[in-house]
Structures are given as structure tokens and as C-alpha cells.
CSV table of C-alpha atoms in Angstrom, one decimal:
chain,number,residue,atom,x,y,z
A,4,MET,CA,26.4,70.4,2.3
A,5,LYS,CA,22.5,71.2,2.3
A,6,LYS,CA,21.2,71.6,6.0
A,7,LEU,CA,19.0,69.1,7.3
A,8,PRO,CA,15.5,70.1,7.7
A,9,SER,CA,14.4,71.0,11.2
A,10,LYS,CA,11.9,73.8,11.7
A,11,GLN,CA,11.3,76.3,9.0
A,12,VAL,CA,9.6,79.6,10.1
A,13,VAL,CA,6.9,80.7,8.1
A,14,LYS,CA,5.4,84.2,8.6
A,15,THR,CA,1.8,84.4,8.1
A,16,LYS,CA,-0.2,87.6,8.3
A,17,PRO,CA,-3.9,87.0,8.8
A,18,LYS,CA,-5.5,90.3,9.7
A,19,VAL,CA,-7.6,90.4,13.1
A,20,ASN,CA,-9.7,93.2,13.8
A,21,GLY,CA,-7.8,94.9,10.9
A,22,LYS,CA,-4.3,94.4,12.6
A,23,VAL,CA,-1.7,91.9,11.6
A,24,PRO,CA,-0.7,89.6,14.6
A,25,ALA,CA,3.0,89.7,15.7
A,26,LYS,CA,3.0,85.9,16.3
A,27,ILE,CA,5.1,83.8,13.9
A,28,VAL,CA,3.7,80.4,13.2
A,29,GLN,CA,6.5,77.7,13.4
A,30,LYS,CA,5.8,75.0,10.4
A,31,ALA,CA,7.8,71.9,9.8
A,32,ALA,CA,9.6,71.7,6.5
A,33,ALA,CA,9.0,68.8,4.4
A,34,PHE,CA,12.3,66.7,4.0
A,35,SER,CA,14.1,66.7,0.6
A,36,PRO,CA,17.3,64.7,-0.3
A,37,LEU,CA,20.9,65.6,0.6
A,38,GLU,CA,22.8,67.3,-2.3
A,39,ILE,CA,25.8,65.3,-1.5
A,40,LEU,CA,26.3,61.8,0.2
A,41,ALA,CA,26.3,62.1,4.2
A,42,PRO,CA,25.3,60.3,7.2
A,43,MET,CA,22.2,61.7,9.2
A,44,GLY,CA,21.8,61.7,12.8
A,45,ALA,CA,19.3,59.1,14.6
A,46,THR,CA,17.4,62.2,16.2
A,47,ALA,CA,17.3,64.1,12.8
A,48,LEU,CA,16.0,61.0,11.0
A,49,SER,CA,13.3,60.3,13.6
A,50,GLN,CA,12.0,64.1,13.4
A,51,ILE,CA,12.1,64.7,9.3
A,52,VAL,CA,8.8,65.4,8.2
A,53,LEU,CA,7.9,63.0,5.1
A,54,HIS,CA,4.9,63.1,2.8
A,55,ARG,CA,2.4,60.5,3.6
A,56,PRO,CA,2.2,58.0,0.5
A,57,LYS,CA,-0.7,58.3,-1.8
A,58,LYS,CA,-2.6,55.3,-2.4
A,59,HIS,CA,-2.6,54.9,-6.0
A,60,TRP,CA,-4.6,51.4,-5.8
A,61,GLY,CA,-5.6,51.1,-2.5
A,62,GLU,CA,-2.7,50.5,0.1
A,63,TYR,CA,-1.1,48.0,-2.1
A,64,ILE,CA,0.7,50.2,-4.8
A,65,VAL,CA,1.7,53.8,-3.4
A,66,SER,CA,3.4,56.7,-4.3
A,67,GLY,CA,7.3,56.8,-4.3
A,68,ARG,CA,7.8,53.3,-5.1
A,69,THR,CA,9.8,51.1,-7.5
A,70,GLY,CA,8.4,47.8,-8.7
A,71,MET,CA,8.1,44.8,-10.9
A,72,ILE,CA,5.6,42.8,-12.2
A,73,ASN,CA,6.6,39.5,-13.8
A,74,ALA,CA,4.8,36.7,-15.8
A,75,PRO,CA,5.1,34.2,-18.7
A,76,ARG,CA,4.9,35.3,-22.3
A,77,GLY,CA,1.0,35.4,-23.3
A,78,SER,CA,-0.2,34.9,-19.8
A,79,GLY,CA,-2.2,38.2,-19.7
A,80,LYS,CA,0.0,40.6,-18.0
A,81,SER,CA,-0.6,43.2,-20.4
A,82,THR,CA,-4.1,43.1,-20.1
A,83,TYR,CA,-3.9,43.1,-16.4
A,84,ILE,CA,-1.6,46.3,-16.6
A,85,LEU,CA,-3.9,48.2,-18.7
A,86,ALA,CA,-7.0,47.5,-16.6
A,87,LEU,CA,-4.8,48.6,-13.4
A,88,SER,CA,-3.9,51.7,-15.1
A,89,LEU,CA,-7.5,52.6,-16.2
A,90,SER,CA,-8.3,52.1,-12.5
A,91,MET,CA,-5.6,54.5,-11.4
A,92,ALA,CA,-6.2,57.1,-13.9
A,93,TYR,CA,-10.1,57.2,-13.5
A,94,GLU,CA,-10.7,56.2,-10.3
A,95,ALA,CA,-12.3,53.0,-11.0
A,96,VAL,CA,-12.8,49.8,-8.5
A,97,PHE,CA,-10.5,46.9,-9.9
A,98,LEU,CA,-10.2,43.7,-7.8
A,99,ASP,CA,-11.7,45.6,-4.7
A,100,ASN,CA,-9.1,48.3,-5.0
A,101,LYS,CA,-8.9,52.0,-6.3
A,102,PRO,CA,-7.0,55.3,-6.0
A,103,THR,CA,-7.9,58.0,-3.4
A,104,LYS,CA,-8.4,60.1,-6.5
A,105,PRO,CA,-7.4,60.1,-10.3
A,106,ARG,CA,-3.7,59.6,-10.8
A,107,ASN,CA,-1.9,60.6,-14.0
A,108,VAL,CA,-0.6,57.3,-15.6
A,109,VAL,CA,2.0,56.7,-18.5
A,110,ILE,CA,2.3,53.6,-20.2
A,111,LEU,CA,5.6,52.8,-21.8
A,112,ASP,CA,4.7,50.2,-24.4
A,113,GLY,CA,7.5,48.5,-26.4
A,114,GLU,CA,5.9,45.8,-28.4
A,115,MET,CA,2.3,45.9,-29.0
A,116,ASP,CA,0.7,46.9,-32.1
A,117,LEU,CA,-1.7,49.7,-32.4
A,118,HIS,CA,-4.6,47.6,-33.5
A,119,THR,CA,-4.2,45.3,-30.4
A,120,MET,CA,-3.6,48.2,-28.2
A,121,GLN,CA,-6.6,50.1,-29.2
A,122,GLY,CA,-8.5,47.2,-28.9
A,123,ARG,CA,-7.7,46.3,-25.6
A,124,LEU,CA,-8.1,49.9,-24.2
A,125,LYS,CA,-11.7,49.9,-25.6
A,126,GLU,CA,-12.3,46.5,-23.9
A,127,GLN,CA,-10.9,47.4,-20.5
A,128,ALA,CA,-12.5,50.7,-20.4
A,129,GLN,CA,-15.8,48.9,-20.9
A,130,ALA,CA,-15.0,46.2,-18.7
A,131,LEU,CA,-14.2,48.8,-15.6
A,132,SER,CA,-17.0,51.2,-16.7
A,133,VAL,CA,-15.1,54.2,-17.5
A,134,ASN,CA,-15.1,56.8,-19.9
A,135,ILE,CA,-11.4,57.3,-21.2
A,136,ASP,CA,-10.1,61.0,-21.9
A,137,ASP,CA,-6.6,62.5,-22.4
A,138,THR,CA,-6.1,63.6,-19.1
A,139,HIS,CA,-5.0,60.8,-17.0
A,140,LEU,CA,-4.0,58.3,-19.1
A,141,LYS,CA,-1.1,58.5,-21.9
A,142,PHE,CA,0.6,56.1,-23.9
A,143,VAL,CA,4.2,56.1,-25.5
A,144,SER,CA,4.7,53.6,-28.3
A,145,PRO,CA,7.4,52.9,-30.9
A,146,GLU,CA,4.4,52.7,-33.6
A,147,LEU,CA,3.3,56.3,-32.4
A,148,PHE,CA,6.4,57.9,-33.8
A,149,ASP,CA,9.1,57.7,-36.8
A,150,GLY,CA,12.2,56.5,-34.9
A,151,ILE,CA,13.8,53.9,-32.7
A,152,MET,CA,12.5,53.7,-29.1
A,153,PRO,CA,15.3,54.9,-26.7
A,154,ASN,CA,16.9,52.1,-24.5
A,155,LEU,CA,16.8,52.8,-20.6
A,156,SER,CA,20.3,51.3,-20.0
A,157,THR,CA,21.9,54.5,-21.2
A,158,VAL,CA,22.0,58.1,-19.5
A,159,ASN,CA,21.0,59.5,-23.3
A,160,GLY,CA,18.0,57.0,-23.4
A,161,GLN,CA,16.8,57.8,-20.0
A,162,ARG,CA,17.0,61.5,-20.9
A,163,GLU,CA,15.1,60.9,-24.0
A,164,ILE,CA,12.2,59.1,-22.0
A,165,ASP,CA,12.0,61.9,-19.6
A,166,LYS,CA,11.9,64.6,-22.2
A,167,ALA,CA,9.1,62.6,-23.8
A,168,ILE,CA,6.9,62.0,-20.7
A,169,GLY,CA,7.7,64.9,-18.5
A,170,ASP,CA,7.4,65.1,-14.8
A,171,GLN,CA,3.6,65.5,-14.4
A,172,TRP,CA,2.8,62.1,-13.8
A,173,ASP,CA,2.3,59.8,-11.0
A,174,VAL,CA,2.8,56.1,-12.1
A,175,LEU,CA,5.0,54.8,-15.1
A,176,PHE,CA,4.5,51.3,-16.3
A,177,ILE,CA,7.4,50.2,-18.6
A,178,ASP,CA,6.0,47.1,-20.8
A,179,ASN,CA,8.4,45.5,-21.1
A,180,TYR,CA,11.9,45.4,-19.5
A,181,SER,CA,13.8,43.5,-22.5
A,182,ALA,CA,12.4,45.9,-24.9
A,183,PHE,CA,14.0,49.1,-23.3
A,184,SER,CA,17.1,47.5,-22.2
A,185,GLU,CA,20.4,47.5,-24.3
A,186,SER,CA,20.1,44.7,-27.0
A,187,GLY,CA,17.6,43.1,-24.9
A,188,ARG,CA,20.1,42.2,-22.1
A,189,GLU,CA,18.8,41.2,-18.8
A,190,ASP,CA,22.1,40.8,-16.7
A,191,GLY,CA,22.8,42.6,-13.3
A,192,GLU,CA,25.4,45.1,-15.2
A,193,SER,CA,22.4,46.2,-17.4
A,194,TRP,CA,20.0,46.7,-14.7
A,195,MET,CA,22.1,49.2,-12.9
A,196,PRO,CA,21.5,52.3,-14.9
A,197,TRP,CA,17.7,51.4,-14.4
A,198,ILE,CA,17.8,51.6,-10.8
A,199,ARG,CA,19.3,54.7,-10.7
A,200,TRP,CA,17.1,56.4,-12.9
A,201,MET,CA,14.0,54.9,-11.0
A,202,LEU,CA,15.3,56.0,-7.8
A,203,LYS,CA,15.6,59.6,-9.3
A,204,HIS,CA,11.7,59.4,-9.8
A,205,LYS,CA,11.1,57.6,-6.6
A,206,ARG,CA,12.7,60.6,-4.6
A,207,ALA,CA,10.4,62.8,-6.5
A,208,GLY,CA,7.4,60.9,-5.2
A,209,ARG,CA,6.7,59.0,-8.6
A,210,THR,CA,6.2,55.3,-8.7
A,211,VAL,CA,8.0,53.3,-11.7
A,212,ILE,CA,6.6,49.6,-12.4
A,213,VAL,CA,8.7,47.4,-14.7
A,214,ILE,CA,6.9,44.5,-16.3
A,215,HIS,CA,9.1,41.7,-17.2
A,216,HIS,CA,9.0,38.2,-18.3
A,217,THR,CA,9.6,34.8,-16.4
A,218,GLY,CA,11.6,31.9,-17.8
A,219,LYS,CA,11.0,28.4,-18.2
A,220,ASN,CA,11.6,27.8,-14.5
A,221,GLY,CA,8.8,30.2,-13.6
A,222,GLN,CA,11.2,32.9,-12.3
A,223,GLN,CA,11.9,35.9,-13.3
A,224,ARG,CA,14.3,36.0,-16.3
A,225,GLY,CA,18.0,37.2,-15.9
A,226,SER,CA,19.8,38.2,-12.8
A,227,SER,CA,18.4,37.9,-9.4
A,228,LYS,CA,19.5,41.5,-8.5
A,229,HIS,CA,16.8,42.9,-10.4
A,230,GLU,CA,14.4,42.7,-7.3
A,231,ASP,CA,17.3,43.6,-4.8
A,232,ALA,CA,16.6,47.4,-4.9
A,233,LEU,CA,13.0,47.2,-5.6
A,234,ASP,CA,10.2,48.0,-3.2
A,235,PHE,CA,8.0,45.4,-4.4
A,236,SER,CA,8.0,42.5,-6.9
A,237,ILE,CA,4.7,40.6,-8.0
A,238,ALA,CA,4.4,37.4,-9.8
A,239,LEU,CA,1.3,36.6,-12.1
A,240,LYS,CA,1.1,32.9,-12.4
A,241,PRO,CA,-1.2,31.5,-14.7
A,242,VAL,CA,-3.7,29.0,-14.2
A,243,PRO,CA,-4.4,26.4,-17.0
A,244,ASP,CA,-7.7,27.3,-19.0
A,245,ASP,CA,-9.3,23.6,-18.6
A,246,LYS,CA,-12.7,25.2,-19.9
A,247,GLN,CA,-11.3,26.6,-22.9
A,248,ASP,CA,-13.6,29.5,-22.9
A,249,GLY,CA,-11.2,32.1,-23.4
A,250,SER,CA,-11.2,33.2,-19.8
A,251,LEU,CA,-7.9,34.5,-18.4
A,252,ARG,CA,-6.9,33.3,-14.8
A,253,PHE,CA,-3.9,33.7,-12.7
A,254,ILE,CA,-2.5,33.6,-9.1
A,255,PHE,CA,-1.6,37.3,-7.7
A,256,GLU,CA,1.5,36.6,-5.7
A,257,TRP,CA,3.6,39.0,-3.8
A,258,LYS,CA,7.4,38.2,-3.9
A,259,LYS,CA,8.5,41.0,-2.2
A,260,SER,CA,6.7,43.7,-0.2
A,261,ARG,CA,8.5,46.3,1.8
A,262,HIS,CA,5.7,48.4,2.5
A,263,LEU,CA,2.9,45.8,3.2
A,264,PRO,CA,2.4,43.5,6.7
A,265,SER,CA,2.3,39.7,6.0
A,266,ASP,CA,-1.4,39.7,6.4
A,267,LYS,CA,-1.7,42.1,3.3
A,268,THR,CA,0.3,39.9,0.9
A,269,ARG,CA,-1.8,36.7,0.8
A,270,PRO,CA,-1.8,35.5,-2.7
A,271,PHE,CA,-5.5,35.5,-4.5
A,272,LEU,CA,-6.8,34.2,-7.9
A,273,VAL,CA,-7.9,36.8,-10.4
A,274,THR,CA,-10.1,35.8,-13.2
A,275,TYR,CA,-11.0,37.8,-16.5
A,276,ALA,CA,-14.0,36.1,-18.0
A,277,LYS,CA,-16.7,36.7,-20.6
A,278,ALA,CA,-20.0,37.9,-19.2
A,279,LYS,CA,-23.3,38.6,-20.8
A,280,ASP,CA,-22.4,42.1,-21.8
A,281,GLY,CA,-18.6,41.9,-22.0
A,282,TYR,CA,-15.9,41.0,-19.8
A,283,ILE,CA,-15.4,41.3,-16.1
A,284,TRP,CA,-12.5,41.1,-13.7
A,285,SER,CA,-13.1,39.0,-10.6
A,286,ARG,CA,-10.9,38.2,-7.3
A,287,GLY,CA,-11.2,34.8,-5.4
A,288,GLN,CA,-9.4,32.3,-3.3
A,289,VAL,CA,-6.4,30.5,-4.4
A,290,GLU,CA,-8.0,27.1,-3.8
A,291,ASP,CA,-10.9,28.0,-6.5
A,292,ALA,CA,-8.1,27.8,-9.1
A,293,ASN,CA,-8.1,24.1,-8.4
A,294,GLU,CA,-11.4,23.0,-10.2
A,295,LYS,CA,-11.2,19.4,-8.9
A,296,MET,CA,-10.9,20.8,-5.4
A,297,VAL,CA,-13.8,23.0,-5.9
A,298,GLU,CA,-16.0,20.2,-7.4
A,299,ALA,CA,-14.9,17.9,-4.5
A,300,LYS,CA,-16.4,20.5,-2.0
A,301,ARG,CA,-19.6,20.9,-3.9
A,302,LEU,CA,-19.9,17.0,-3.9
A,303,ARG,CA,-19.3,16.8,-0.2
A,304,GLN,CA,-21.9,19.6,0.6
A,305,GLU,CA,-24.4,17.3,-1.4
A,306,GLY,CA,-23.7,14.4,0.7
A,307,MET,CA,-21.3,12.4,-1.4
A,308,SER,CA,-18.6,10.2,0.7
A,309,GLN,CA,-14.9,11.1,0.4
A,310,VAL,CA,-14.5,7.7,-1.2
A,311,ASP,CA,-17.1,8.1,-4.0
A,312,ILE,CA,-15.7,11.7,-4.5
A,313,ALA,CA,-12.3,10.3,-5.0
A,314,ALA,CA,-13.5,7.5,-7.4
A,315,LYS,CA,-15.6,10.4,-9.4
A,316,LEU,CA,-12.7,12.7,-9.5
A,317,ASP,CA,-9.9,10.1,-10.2
A,318,VAL,CA,-8.1,11.0,-7.4
A,319,ASN,CA,-6.5,9.5,-4.0
A,320,LYS,CA,-8.8,9.6,-0.9
A,321,SER,CA,-6.2,11.3,1.0
A,322,THR,CA,-6.1,14.2,-1.8
A,323,VAL,CA,-9.8,14.8,-1.1
A,324,SER,CA,-9.3,14.7,2.6
A,325,ARG,CA,-6.7,17.3,2.5
A,326,TRP,CA,-8.9,19.5,0.0
A,327,LEU,CA,-11.8,19.4,2.2
A,328,LYS,CA,-9.9,20.2,5.5
A,329,LYS,CA,-8.3,23.0,3.5
A,330,ASN,CA,-11.6,24.3,2.4
A,331,SER,CA,-13.1,24.2,6.1
A,332,ASN,CA,-10.3,26.4,7.6
């Protein structure tokens, strides 16, 4: 059995006045997983030296984690993932967060055609004001080679992907789950090989994030077991585009977050809208997604009574009262 880490003796030989001091420096060894399954004592567990998680996107997405981001089809999740990847790879501020330094990111895409991918890459690079290069962001796509993409539900498929992407990356986005699962299956049995593979990378300090679709009920498709072994799960809930101006809007909501306190997991509104010189991303309050609520607040500030506001917006007075009370908190 592999020995538990305690104190590793490291001999240093700095010269002082031309002589090597006899003192031996004690340095704690970093923990590495055991080679066989065995329990660890409470004292040993409390004393092991762990690497501090690296902040890949502020404190919200960090190193050594497994996660899932789910949203309906056509809701903009791939656009969001691309912007998030650019933020991580080029240390760009995105929705008020960024990494502590540039990260090596790989996007494993299973469905987007190259024309669309190329156009979105240029658009997002402009939106985040970054100059892209080949150093920190790489793509794997079925249209970039003459063959069939491996599926991650099999050991052979996992080996092919590992060989293709290597191990010098920090974050891997898999877009999407069904595109890389066996026959598009989304059941618990097909998910188990994924988890074992993802945990292997997690132990190496890497972060794997799987993109998944939601069903008609608004919940992620397939088995509920998908989230059981994950460190975090994020839902992107689209907001109807009533203005029909091409804007992308959704509510960012944490469904699971082991590494964050409750005050860090409040949902917020994300908007991707056309501006004078292109597109911009912005972050706002969830209440801002309800345009009638925003309008009610504005009318109230102009001095209009709640009765008149209700009549103007064609809603109940009690609804207006609730909106205004909520906005005042």
C-alpha cells in the first residue's frame, strides 16, 4: 500500500560563507491519491497538504472540479461556453469574473459546423476584447478530421480523447453530453463510465465541464444521477426575447455547488446584446428579466399611482404592489 504523506525530508544545500549548513529543512509533501482503496485516519486526513484550488473564473469555477451546464436547445449555451472559455484562456473579464492567470482550455465540440464556430469565435473575441492565439485555447471537432468522433461511454473512446488532447490543459468543455455518449444515451448506466473518467482528470487537478440539454420540463435530460457525483451544476434558463432585437438573455442559476457558500450562489440575469461597435455581455438582477416589473418601478418613480400602473400594464394591483416591494428590498 502506498504510504500516507506526512513529512518529507528535503535536503537543501545553500552556501553560507562558502560552507554548506548541516541543517536539514523539513518540508510537507503534497498529497497524492492512494494506489489501492483503503481508509485514512482522521488525524492523517486533517494533516495532509492539499493544493489550493486555482481560480479559473473567479472563485466560481476552480481547478480539480467536475461540473455540468444545462440549457434548452437554441438558448445560447454554446455562445456562453465560448465566451467563458475565452475569458479563462486570455484572462479577460467576463460577467465580472476572470482567472488569476491565463488557463489552457480545450473545447470538445460535437455538433457545430466550422463556419458557425469560426464566426462565433471571432465575434466573442471582439466582445471580450481579446487577441486569440494557439497557446491557451484549442478545439476538437468532428469536422476537423476524417473520422468518427470517439464516444466517452467506452474506455477505448476515452483513451482516444485523452491521446488527442494530452494532459497539458486546465479546463475541458464537452459540448455536448449526447454527442459523445454511446448512441446518444443519457441514462445512468451510460453516465457511470463518464464519471470514472472525469474523476481521473479531477484527481490530476483538471476541471471537466459537460454541456447538456434540458427537456420540456426544464430539467436536465436523462437520469437524475448525472448530478450526484458532480461538484457543481449550472442551469441557464432563457428569458423570452420580447423586444425581438436579437439579444440573448438567460438566468444563471446554480443547481449544485459544493465549493461555494449560499451567499455566492444567488441567480443573476445574463444579457448578450448588440451595441454600437458589436456585442457586449452584461450581468444584472433577476428582477430585470421581468420587463413589466422594471417598467412598473420606473412609472412609480415618476409619481404614477399603483392603480394607474396596474391599468397601464394590464396586471393586478396586488402584482404591482409585490413588484414594487420586491424592488425596494
